[in-house]
PDB file of C-alpha atoms in Angstrom:
ATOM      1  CA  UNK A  95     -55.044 219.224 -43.358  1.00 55.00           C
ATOM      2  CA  UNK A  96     -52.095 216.907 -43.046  1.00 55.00           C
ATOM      3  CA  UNK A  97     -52.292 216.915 -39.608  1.00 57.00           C
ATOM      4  CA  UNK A  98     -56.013 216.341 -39.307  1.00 56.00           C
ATOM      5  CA  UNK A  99     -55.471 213.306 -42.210  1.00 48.00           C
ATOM      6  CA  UNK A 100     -52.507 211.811 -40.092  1.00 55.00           C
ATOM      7  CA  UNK A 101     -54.483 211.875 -36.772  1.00 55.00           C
ATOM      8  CA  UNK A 102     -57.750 210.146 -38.619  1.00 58.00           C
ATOM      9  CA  UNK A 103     -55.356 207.672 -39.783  1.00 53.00           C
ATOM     10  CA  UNK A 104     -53.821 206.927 -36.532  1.00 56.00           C
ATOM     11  CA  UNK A 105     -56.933 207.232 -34.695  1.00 59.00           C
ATOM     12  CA  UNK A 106     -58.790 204.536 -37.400  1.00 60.00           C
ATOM     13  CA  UNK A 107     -55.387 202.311 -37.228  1.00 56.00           C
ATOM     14  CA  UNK A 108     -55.949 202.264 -33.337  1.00 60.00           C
ATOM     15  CA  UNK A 109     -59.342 201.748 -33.245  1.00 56.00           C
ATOM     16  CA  UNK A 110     -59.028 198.251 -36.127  1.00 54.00           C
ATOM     17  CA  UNK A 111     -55.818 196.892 -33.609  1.00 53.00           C
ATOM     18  CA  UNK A 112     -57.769 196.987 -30.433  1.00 54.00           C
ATOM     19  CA  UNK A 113     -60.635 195.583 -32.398  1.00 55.00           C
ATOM     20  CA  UNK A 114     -58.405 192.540 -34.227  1.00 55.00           C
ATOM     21  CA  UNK A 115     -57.306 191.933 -30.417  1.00 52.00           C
ATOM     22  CA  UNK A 116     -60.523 190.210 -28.931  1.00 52.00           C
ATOM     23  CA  UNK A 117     -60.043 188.367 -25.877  1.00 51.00           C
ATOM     24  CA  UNK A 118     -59.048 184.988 -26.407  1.00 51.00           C
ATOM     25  CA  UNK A 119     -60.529 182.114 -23.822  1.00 52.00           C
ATOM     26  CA  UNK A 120     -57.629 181.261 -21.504  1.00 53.00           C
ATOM     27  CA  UNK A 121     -57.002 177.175 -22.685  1.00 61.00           C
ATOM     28  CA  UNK A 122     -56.156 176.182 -19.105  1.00 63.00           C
ATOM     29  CA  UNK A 123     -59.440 177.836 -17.451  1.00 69.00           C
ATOM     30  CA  UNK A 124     -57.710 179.452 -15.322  1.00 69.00           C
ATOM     31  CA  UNK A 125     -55.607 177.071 -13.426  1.00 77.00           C
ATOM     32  CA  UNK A 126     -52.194 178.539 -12.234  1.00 75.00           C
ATOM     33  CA  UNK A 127     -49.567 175.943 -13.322  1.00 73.00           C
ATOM     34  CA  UNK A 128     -46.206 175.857 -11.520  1.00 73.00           C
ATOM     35  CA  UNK A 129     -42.996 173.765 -12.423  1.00 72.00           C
ATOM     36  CA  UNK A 130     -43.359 171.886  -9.061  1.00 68.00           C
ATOM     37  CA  UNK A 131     -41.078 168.923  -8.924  1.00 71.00           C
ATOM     38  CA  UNK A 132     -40.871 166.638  -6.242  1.00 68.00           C
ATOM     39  CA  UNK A 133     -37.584 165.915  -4.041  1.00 69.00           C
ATOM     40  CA  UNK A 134     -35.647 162.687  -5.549  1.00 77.00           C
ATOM     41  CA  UNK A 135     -35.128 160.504  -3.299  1.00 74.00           C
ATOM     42  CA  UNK A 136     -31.371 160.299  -2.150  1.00 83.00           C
ATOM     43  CA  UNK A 137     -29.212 157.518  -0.402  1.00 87.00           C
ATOM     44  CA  UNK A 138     -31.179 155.775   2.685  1.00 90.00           C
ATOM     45  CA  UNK A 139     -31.298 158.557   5.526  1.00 90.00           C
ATOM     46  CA  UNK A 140     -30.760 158.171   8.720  1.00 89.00           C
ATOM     47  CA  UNK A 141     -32.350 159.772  12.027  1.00 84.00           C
ATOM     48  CA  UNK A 142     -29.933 160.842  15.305  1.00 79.00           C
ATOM     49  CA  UNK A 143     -30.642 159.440  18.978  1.00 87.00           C
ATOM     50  CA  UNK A 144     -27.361 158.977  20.499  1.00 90.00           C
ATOM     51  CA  UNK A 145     -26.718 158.118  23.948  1.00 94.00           C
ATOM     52  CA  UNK A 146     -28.569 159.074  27.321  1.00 96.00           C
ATOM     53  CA  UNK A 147     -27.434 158.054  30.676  1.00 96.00           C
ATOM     54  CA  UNK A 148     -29.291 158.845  34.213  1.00 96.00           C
ATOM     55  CA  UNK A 149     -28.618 157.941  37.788  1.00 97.00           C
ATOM     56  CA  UNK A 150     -32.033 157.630  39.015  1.00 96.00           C
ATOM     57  CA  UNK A 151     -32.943 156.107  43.286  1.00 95.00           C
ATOM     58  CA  UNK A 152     -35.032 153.157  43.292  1.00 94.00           C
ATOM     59  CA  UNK A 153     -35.757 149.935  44.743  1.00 90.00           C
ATOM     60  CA  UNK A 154     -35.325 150.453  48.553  1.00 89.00           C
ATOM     61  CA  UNK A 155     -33.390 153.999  47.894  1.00 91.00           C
ATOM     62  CA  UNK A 156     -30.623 152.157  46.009  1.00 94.00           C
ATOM     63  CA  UNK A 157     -29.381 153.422  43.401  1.00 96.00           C
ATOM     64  CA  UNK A 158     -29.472 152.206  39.431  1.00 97.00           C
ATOM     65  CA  UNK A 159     -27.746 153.602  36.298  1.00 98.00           C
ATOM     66  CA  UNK A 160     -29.863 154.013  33.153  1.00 98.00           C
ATOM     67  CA  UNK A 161     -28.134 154.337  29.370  1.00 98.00           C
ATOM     68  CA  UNK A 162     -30.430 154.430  26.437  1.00 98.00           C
ATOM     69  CA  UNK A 163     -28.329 154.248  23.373  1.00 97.00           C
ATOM     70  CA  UNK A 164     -30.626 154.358  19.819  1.00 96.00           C
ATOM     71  CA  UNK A 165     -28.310 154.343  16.476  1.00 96.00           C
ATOM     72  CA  UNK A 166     -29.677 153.662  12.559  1.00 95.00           C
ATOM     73  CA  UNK A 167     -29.512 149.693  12.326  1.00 95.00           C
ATOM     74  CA  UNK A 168     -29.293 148.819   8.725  1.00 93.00           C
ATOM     75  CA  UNK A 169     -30.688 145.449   9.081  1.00 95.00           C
ATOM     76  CA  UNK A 170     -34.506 146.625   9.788  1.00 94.00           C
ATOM     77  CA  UNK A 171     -36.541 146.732   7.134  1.00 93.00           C
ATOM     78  CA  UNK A 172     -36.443 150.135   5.377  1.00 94.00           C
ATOM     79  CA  UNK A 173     -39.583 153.127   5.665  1.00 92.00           C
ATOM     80  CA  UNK A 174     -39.991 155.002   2.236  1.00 90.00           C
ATOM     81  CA  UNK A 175     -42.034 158.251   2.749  1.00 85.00           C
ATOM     82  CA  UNK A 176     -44.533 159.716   0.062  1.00 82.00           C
ATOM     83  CA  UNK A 177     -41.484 160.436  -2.638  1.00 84.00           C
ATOM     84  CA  UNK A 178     -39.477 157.550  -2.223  1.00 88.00           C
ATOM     85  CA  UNK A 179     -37.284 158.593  -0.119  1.00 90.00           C
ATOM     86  CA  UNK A 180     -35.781 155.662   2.070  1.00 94.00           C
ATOM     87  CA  UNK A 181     -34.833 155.816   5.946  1.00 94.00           C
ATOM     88  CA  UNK A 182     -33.008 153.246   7.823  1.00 95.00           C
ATOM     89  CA  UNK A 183     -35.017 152.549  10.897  1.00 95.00           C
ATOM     90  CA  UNK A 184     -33.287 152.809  14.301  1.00 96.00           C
ATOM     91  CA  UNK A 185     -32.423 150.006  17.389  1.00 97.00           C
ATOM     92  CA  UNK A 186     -32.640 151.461  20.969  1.00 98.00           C
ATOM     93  CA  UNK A 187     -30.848 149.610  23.499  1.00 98.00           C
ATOM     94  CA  UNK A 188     -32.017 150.065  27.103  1.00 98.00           C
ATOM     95  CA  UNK A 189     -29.377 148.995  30.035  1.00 98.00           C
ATOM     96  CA  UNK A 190     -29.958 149.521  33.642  1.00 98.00           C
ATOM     97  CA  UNK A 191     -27.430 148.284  36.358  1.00 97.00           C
ATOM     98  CA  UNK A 192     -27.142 148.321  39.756  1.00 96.00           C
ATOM     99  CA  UNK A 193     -24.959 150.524  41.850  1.00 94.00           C
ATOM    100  CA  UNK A 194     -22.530 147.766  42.203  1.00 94.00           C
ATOM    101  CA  UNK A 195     -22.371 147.529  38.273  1.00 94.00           C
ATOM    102  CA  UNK A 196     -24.331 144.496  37.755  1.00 96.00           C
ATOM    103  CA  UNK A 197     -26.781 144.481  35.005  1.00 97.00           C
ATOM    104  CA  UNK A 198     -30.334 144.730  36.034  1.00 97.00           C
ATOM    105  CA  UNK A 199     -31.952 144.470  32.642  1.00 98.00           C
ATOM    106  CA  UNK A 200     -30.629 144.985  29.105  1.00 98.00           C
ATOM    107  CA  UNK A 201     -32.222 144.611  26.142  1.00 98.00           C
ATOM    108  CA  UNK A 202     -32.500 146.062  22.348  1.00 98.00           C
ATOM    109  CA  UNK A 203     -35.735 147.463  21.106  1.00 98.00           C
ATOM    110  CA  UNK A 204     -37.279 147.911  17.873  1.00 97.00           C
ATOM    111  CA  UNK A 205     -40.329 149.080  15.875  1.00 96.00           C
ATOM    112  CA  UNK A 206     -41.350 145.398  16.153  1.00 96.00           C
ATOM    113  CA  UNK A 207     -41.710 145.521  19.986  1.00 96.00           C
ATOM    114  CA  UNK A 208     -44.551 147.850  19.612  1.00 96.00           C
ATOM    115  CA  UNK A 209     -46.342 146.956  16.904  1.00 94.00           C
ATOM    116  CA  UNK A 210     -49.230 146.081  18.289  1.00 94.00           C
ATOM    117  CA  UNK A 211     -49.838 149.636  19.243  1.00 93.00           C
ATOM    118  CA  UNK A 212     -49.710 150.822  15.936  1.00 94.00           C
ATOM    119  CA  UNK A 213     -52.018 151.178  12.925  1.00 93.00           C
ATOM    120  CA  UNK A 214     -50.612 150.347   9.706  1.00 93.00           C
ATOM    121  CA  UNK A 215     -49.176 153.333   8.108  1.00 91.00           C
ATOM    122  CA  UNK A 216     -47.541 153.524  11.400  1.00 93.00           C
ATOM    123  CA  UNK A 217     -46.721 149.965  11.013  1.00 93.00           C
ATOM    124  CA  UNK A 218     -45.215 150.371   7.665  1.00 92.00           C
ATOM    125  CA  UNK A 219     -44.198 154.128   7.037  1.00 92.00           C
ATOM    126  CA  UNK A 220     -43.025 155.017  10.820  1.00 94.00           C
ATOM    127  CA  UNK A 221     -39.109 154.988  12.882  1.00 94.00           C
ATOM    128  CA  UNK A 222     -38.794 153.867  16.215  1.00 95.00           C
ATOM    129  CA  UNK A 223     -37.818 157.404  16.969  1.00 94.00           C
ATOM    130  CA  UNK A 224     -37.022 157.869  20.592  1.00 94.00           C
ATOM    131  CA  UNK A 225     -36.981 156.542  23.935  1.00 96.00           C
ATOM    132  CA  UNK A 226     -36.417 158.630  27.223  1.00 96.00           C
ATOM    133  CA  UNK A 227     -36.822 158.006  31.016  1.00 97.00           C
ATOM    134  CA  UNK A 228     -39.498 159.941  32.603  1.00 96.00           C
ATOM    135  CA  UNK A 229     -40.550 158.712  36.078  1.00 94.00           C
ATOM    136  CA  UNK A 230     -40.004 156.530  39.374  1.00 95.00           C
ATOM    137  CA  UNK A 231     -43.215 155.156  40.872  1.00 89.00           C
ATOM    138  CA  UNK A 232     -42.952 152.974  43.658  1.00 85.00           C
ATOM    139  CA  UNK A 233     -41.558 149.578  41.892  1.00 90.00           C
ATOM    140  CA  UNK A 234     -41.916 150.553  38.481  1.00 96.00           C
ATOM    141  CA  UNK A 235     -39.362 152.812  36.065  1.00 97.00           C
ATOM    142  CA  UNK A 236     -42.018 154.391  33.553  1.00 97.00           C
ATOM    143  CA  UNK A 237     -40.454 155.483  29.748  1.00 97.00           C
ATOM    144  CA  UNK A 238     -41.742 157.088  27.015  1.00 96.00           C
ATOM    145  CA  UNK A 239     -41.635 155.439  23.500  1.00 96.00           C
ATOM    146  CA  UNK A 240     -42.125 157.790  20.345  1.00 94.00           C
ATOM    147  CA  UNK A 241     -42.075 156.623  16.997  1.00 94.00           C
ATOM    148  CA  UNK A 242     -43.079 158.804  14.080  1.00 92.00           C
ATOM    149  CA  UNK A 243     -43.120 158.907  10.239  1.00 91.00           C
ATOM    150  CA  UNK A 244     -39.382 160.420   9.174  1.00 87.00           C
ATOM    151  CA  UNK A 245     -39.191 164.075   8.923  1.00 80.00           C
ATOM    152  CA  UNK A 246     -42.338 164.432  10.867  1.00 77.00           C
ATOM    153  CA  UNK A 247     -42.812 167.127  13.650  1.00 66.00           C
ATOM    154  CA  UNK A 248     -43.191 165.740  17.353  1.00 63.00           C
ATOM    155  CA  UNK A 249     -47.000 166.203  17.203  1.00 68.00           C
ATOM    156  CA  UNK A 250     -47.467 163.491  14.929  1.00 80.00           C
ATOM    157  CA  UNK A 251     -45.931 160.574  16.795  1.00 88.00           C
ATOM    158  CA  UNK A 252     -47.455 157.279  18.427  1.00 92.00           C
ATOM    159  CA  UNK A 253     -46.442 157.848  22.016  1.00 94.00           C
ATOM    160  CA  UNK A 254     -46.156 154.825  24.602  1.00 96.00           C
ATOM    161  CA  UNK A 255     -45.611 154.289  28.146  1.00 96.00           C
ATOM    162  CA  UNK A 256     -43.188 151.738  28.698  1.00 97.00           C
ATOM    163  CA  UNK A 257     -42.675 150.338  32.136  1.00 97.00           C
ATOM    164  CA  UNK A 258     -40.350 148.134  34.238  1.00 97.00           C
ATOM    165  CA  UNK A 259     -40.649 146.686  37.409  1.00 97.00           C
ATOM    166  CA  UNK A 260     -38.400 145.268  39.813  1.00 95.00           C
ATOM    167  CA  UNK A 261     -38.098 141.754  38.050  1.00 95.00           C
ATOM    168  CA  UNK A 262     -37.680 143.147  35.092  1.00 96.00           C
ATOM    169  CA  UNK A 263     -40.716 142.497  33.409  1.00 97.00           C
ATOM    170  CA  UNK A 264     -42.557 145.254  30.970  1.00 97.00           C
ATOM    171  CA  UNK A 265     -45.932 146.570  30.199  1.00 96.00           C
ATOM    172  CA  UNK A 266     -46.942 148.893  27.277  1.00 96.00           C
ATOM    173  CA  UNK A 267     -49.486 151.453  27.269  1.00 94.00           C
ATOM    174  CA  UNK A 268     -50.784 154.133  25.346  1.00 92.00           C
ATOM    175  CA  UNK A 269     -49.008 157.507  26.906  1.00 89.00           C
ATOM    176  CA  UNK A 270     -51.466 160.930  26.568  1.00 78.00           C
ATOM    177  CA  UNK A 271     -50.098 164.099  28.042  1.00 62.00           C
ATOM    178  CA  UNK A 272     -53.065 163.722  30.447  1.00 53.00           C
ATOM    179  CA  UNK A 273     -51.014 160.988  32.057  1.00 50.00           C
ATOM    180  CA  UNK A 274     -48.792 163.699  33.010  1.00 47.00           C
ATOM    181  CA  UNK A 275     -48.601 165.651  36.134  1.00 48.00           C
ATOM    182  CA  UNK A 276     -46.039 168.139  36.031  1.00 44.00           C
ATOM    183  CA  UNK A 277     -48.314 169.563  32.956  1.00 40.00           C
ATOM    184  CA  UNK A 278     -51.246 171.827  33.491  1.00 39.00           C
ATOM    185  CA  UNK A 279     -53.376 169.692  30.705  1.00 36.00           C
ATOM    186  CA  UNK A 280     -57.082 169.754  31.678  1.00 32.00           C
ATOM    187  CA  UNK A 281     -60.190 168.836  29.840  1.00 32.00           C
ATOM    188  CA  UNK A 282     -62.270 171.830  28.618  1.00 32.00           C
ATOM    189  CA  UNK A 283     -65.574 170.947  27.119  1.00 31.00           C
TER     190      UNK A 283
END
């Protein structure tokens, strides 16, 4: 009889607990918090370019030396991205000489030469973040200008066609991958 009292007892004792336990109404309706915190911002960063050079034929088969050197210049205005975080824009200075070491054309570019080119959160958020030679054609040298917001991948860059011609003068254009020949890029509709 003990036994049978002692199992009624435990059996009523379970049966009140899981009763006094009723589902309570979850305060945060069921949102998932997470401790997220953003990155602090740091010191100014800087982005790497570094120095290109290029022997490239040209004018009447002659030959012309091409150095693109692009550093951090602390003196441009600063580009904060979404958490503060500062970058020191870069300069990008283009010299081409002639075989006989005379200078054909040297010059410094910034974010400011293109800016017509650019919408404004490209205007104010974006680096001047590359510049490389990509083509002879007939009298003109053709480049291609990137600039992009800091950190961002390649596919989310401005990219211009920059060209020279043999007096040293210099139109911009828009540069799409369609302008491109040595890539297989058609139009599929």
């Amino acid at each position: 009889m003990k036994k049978t009292l002692t199992m009624t007892l435990l059996a009523t004792a379970t049966v009140l607990l899981l009763a006094s336990c009723k589902e309570k109404k979850a305060e945060d309706n069921g949102i998932i918090k997470t401790d997220y915190e953003a990155p602090k911002p740091t010191d100014p960063k800087t982005t790497s370019i570094g120095t290109v050079s290029q022997e490239v034929e040209w004018v009447e088969g002659r030959h012309y030396y091409i150095t693109i050197n692009g550093k951090a210049d602390s003196t441009l205005a600063m580009v904060e991205n979404d958490y503060g975080q500062k970058f020191i824009d870069n300069a990008i200075r283009l010299d081409i000489t002639r075989q006989d070491s005379t200078i054909f054309f040297t010059r410094t570019f910034t974010k400011e030469a293109f800016v017509e080119w650019l919408n404004r959160d490209y205007r104010e958020r974006a680096i001047l973040a590359s510049m490389s030679f990509f083509d002879v054609e007939d009298d003109l040298l053709t480049f291609i200008v990137s600039l992009n917001h800091p950190e961002a991948g390649e596919d989310e860059s401005v990219d211009l066609q920059m060209q020279i011609d043999r007096h040293g003068g210099i139109t911009v254009k828009p540069f799409t991958y369609n302008d491109r020949d040595d890539l297989d890029v058609r139009n599929q509709e």
